[in-house]
Structures are given as C-alpha cells and as structure tokens.
Short mmCIF file of C-alpha atoms in Angstrom, two decimals:
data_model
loop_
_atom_site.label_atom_id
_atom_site.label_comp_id
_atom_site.label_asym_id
_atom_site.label_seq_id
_atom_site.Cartn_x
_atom_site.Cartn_y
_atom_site.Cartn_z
CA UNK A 1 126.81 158.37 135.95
CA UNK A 2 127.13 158.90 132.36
CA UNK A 3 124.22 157.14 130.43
CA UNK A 4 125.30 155.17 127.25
CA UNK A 5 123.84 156.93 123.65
CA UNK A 6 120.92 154.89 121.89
CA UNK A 7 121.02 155.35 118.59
CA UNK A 8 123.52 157.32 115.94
CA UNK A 9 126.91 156.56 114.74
CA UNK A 10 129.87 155.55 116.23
CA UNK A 11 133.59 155.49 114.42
CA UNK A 12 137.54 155.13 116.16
CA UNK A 13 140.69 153.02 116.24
CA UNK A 14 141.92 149.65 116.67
CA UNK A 15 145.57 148.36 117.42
CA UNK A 16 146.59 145.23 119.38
CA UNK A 17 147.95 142.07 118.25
CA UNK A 18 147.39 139.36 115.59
CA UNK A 19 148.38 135.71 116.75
CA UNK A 20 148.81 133.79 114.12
CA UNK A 21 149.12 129.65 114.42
CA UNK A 22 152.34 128.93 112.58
CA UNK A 23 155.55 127.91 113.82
CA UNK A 24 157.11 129.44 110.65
CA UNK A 25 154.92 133.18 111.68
CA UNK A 26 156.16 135.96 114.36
CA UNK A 27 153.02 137.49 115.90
CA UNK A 28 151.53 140.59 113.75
CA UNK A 29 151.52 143.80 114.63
CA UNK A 30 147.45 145.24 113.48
CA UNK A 31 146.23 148.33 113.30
CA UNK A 32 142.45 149.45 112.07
CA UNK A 33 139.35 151.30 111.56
CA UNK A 34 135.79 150.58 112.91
CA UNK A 35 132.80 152.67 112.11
CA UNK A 36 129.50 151.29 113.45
CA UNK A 37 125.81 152.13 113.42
CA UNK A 38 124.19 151.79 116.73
CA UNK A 39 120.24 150.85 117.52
CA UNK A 40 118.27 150.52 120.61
CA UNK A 41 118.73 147.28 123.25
CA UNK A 42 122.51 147.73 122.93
CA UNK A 43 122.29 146.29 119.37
CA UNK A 44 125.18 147.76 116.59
CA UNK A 45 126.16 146.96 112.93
CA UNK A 46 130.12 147.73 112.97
CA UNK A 47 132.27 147.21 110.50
CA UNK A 48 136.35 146.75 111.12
CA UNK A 49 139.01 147.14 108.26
CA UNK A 50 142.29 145.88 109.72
CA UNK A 51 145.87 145.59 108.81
CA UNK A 52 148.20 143.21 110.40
CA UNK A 53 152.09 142.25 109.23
CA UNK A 54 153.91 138.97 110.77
CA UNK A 55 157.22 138.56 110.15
CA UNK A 56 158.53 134.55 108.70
CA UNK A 57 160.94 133.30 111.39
CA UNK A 58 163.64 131.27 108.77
CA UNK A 59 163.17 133.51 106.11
CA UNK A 60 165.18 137.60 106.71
CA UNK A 61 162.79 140.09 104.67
CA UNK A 62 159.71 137.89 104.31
CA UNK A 63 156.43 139.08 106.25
CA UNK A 64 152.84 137.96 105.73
CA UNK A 65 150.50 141.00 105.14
CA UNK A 66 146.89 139.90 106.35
CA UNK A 67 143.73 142.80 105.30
CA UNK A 68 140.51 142.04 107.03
CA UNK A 69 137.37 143.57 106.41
CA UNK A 70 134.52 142.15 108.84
CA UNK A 71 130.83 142.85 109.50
CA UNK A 72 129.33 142.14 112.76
CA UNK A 73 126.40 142.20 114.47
CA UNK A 74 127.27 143.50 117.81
CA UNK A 75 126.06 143.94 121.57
CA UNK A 76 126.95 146.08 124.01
CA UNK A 77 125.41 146.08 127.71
CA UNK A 78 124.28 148.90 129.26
CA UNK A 79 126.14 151.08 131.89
CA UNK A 80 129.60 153.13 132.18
CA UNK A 81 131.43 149.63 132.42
CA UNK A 82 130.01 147.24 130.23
CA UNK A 83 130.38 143.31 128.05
CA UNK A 84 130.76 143.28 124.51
CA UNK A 85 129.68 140.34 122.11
CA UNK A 86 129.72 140.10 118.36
CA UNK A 87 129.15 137.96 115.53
CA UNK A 88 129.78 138.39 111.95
CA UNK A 89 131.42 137.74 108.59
CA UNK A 90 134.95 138.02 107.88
CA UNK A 91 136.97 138.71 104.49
CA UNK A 92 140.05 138.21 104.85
CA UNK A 93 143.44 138.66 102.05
CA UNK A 94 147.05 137.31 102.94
CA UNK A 95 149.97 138.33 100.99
CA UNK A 96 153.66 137.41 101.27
CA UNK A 97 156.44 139.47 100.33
CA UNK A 98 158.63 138.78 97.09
CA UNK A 99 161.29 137.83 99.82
CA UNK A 100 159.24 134.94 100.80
CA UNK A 101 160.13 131.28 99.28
CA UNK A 102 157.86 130.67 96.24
CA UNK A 103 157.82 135.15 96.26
CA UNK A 104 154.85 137.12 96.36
CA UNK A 105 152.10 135.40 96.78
CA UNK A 106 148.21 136.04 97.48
CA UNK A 107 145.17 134.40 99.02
CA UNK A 108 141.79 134.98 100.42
CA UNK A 109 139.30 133.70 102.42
CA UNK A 110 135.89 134.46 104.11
CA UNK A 111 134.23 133.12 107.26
CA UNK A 112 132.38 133.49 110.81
CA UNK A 113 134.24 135.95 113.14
CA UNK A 114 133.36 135.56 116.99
CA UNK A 115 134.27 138.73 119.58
CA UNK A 116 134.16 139.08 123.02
CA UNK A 117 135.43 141.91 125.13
CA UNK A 118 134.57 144.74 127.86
CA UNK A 119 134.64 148.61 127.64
CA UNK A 120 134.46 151.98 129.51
CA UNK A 121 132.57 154.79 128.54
CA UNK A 122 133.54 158.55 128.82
CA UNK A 123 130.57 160.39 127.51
CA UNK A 124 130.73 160.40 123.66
CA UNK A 125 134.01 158.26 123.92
CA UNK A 126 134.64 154.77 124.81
CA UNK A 127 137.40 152.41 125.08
CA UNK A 128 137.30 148.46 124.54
CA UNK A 129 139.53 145.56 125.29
CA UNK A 130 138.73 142.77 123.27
CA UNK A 131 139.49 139.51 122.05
CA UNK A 132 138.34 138.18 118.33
CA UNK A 133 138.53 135.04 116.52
CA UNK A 134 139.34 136.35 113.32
CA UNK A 135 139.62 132.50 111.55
CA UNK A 136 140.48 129.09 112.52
CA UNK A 137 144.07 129.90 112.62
CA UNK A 138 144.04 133.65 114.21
CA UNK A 139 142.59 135.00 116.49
CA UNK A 140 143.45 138.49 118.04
CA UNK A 141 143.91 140.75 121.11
CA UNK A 142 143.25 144.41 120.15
CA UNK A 143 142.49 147.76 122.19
CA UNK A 144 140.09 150.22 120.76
CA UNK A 145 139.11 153.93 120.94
CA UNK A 146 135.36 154.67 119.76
CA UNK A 147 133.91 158.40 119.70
CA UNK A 148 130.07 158.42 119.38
CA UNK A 149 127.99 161.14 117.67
#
C-alpha cells in the first residue's frame, strides 16, 4: 500500500459539470486549476480557479460565462481510497454575451462554498470525484487530477 504524502504541495486539473438553477440556463460545461498546500492530519489550503459556460435556452448565441476563484480549507482521510471535505470562500463573476437580451452584462458575488467527494491515490498522483456547492443557485459535479510534490 502506497502511504499518502504529509506535507508539500499539491497542483492538477478540474473538469465536470456546472448545474445551474434556471429554467432559462443549459448546464455549463467547467474546466479549472487547483493548486493546494498540504499539512499534517490530512489538513490542506487549496485554491480552485474555474471556468464554466451555460448556454440561454430561448435566446441562439447567448451563454453565461461564470469565473470562480475559491479558497478552502480542506480534509482528506488517510489511506489509498479516501473522503474528502472542504469549506471555504467563494468569488464568483458572471458575464453574458452581447447576444444576450439587455447584451453584455456583468456581476459578482462572494460566499461560503461546501465540498464533499472521494479519491484514489497513485503515489504522487491522485484522482477525486467530487461534488461542490459553489452558491445558492449552483452547485457542481467535477472530476479532478492532482500530482503531489
């Protein structure tokens, strides 16, 4: 059995899907970054940039970009498989298209994230499923790839 590393950093990939809680919103595709820091006890700072793009239903040629920047506090359990939990605050930036009605327009928002998932490690690699409550109305399914130093 491969132990888990204590200590050092941690960086990978994130994909999966953004579920949004609008009629008027196709589900968005996201993609990301994560880049953590990790400490004894299973305990990690991580930090995820994401990029997600939802498509408007009525309205050809209008999507919904959503940026997300989010720092957690995170735990991981010990052993090859293992539980993940996290906590943390959320930025967050949505931006319609000029196709959109009313065109392009911006907002932003910040607030508590909540995560919950599993993962397997491979030596310095591991992958997580995982599910995230990114803000009251999405939440979000992603799969990610981690590579520890």
């Amino acid at each position: 059995a491969q132990a888990e590393q204590v200590g050092g950093l941690y960086i990978g990939i994130t994909g999966g899907v953004e579920r949004i809680d609008f009629d008027e919103l196709d589900d968005g595709d996201m993609f990301g970054v994560v880049g953590g820091l990790r400490f004894a006890n299973g305990l990690s700072l991580e930090a995820v940039l994401a990029k997600s793009e939802s498509d408007a239903k009525a309205a050809p040629g209008c999507t919904i970009d959503l940026d997300t920047l989010g720092v957690y506090g995170a735990f991981r359990s010990s052993g090859n498989v293992y539980f993940k939990a996290r906590v943390g605050l959320l930025y967050e930036e949505a931006t319609s298209t000029s196709a959109c009605p009313g065109g392009k327009v911006s907002d932003d928002d910040t607030g508590l994230s909540l995560g919950a998932g599993a993962g397997v490690r491979f030596g310095e690699v591991a992958v997580e499923a995982e599910y995230t409550i990114v803000e009251q109305d999405v939440d979000r399914i992603s799969l990610t790839f981690l590579y520890n130093f």
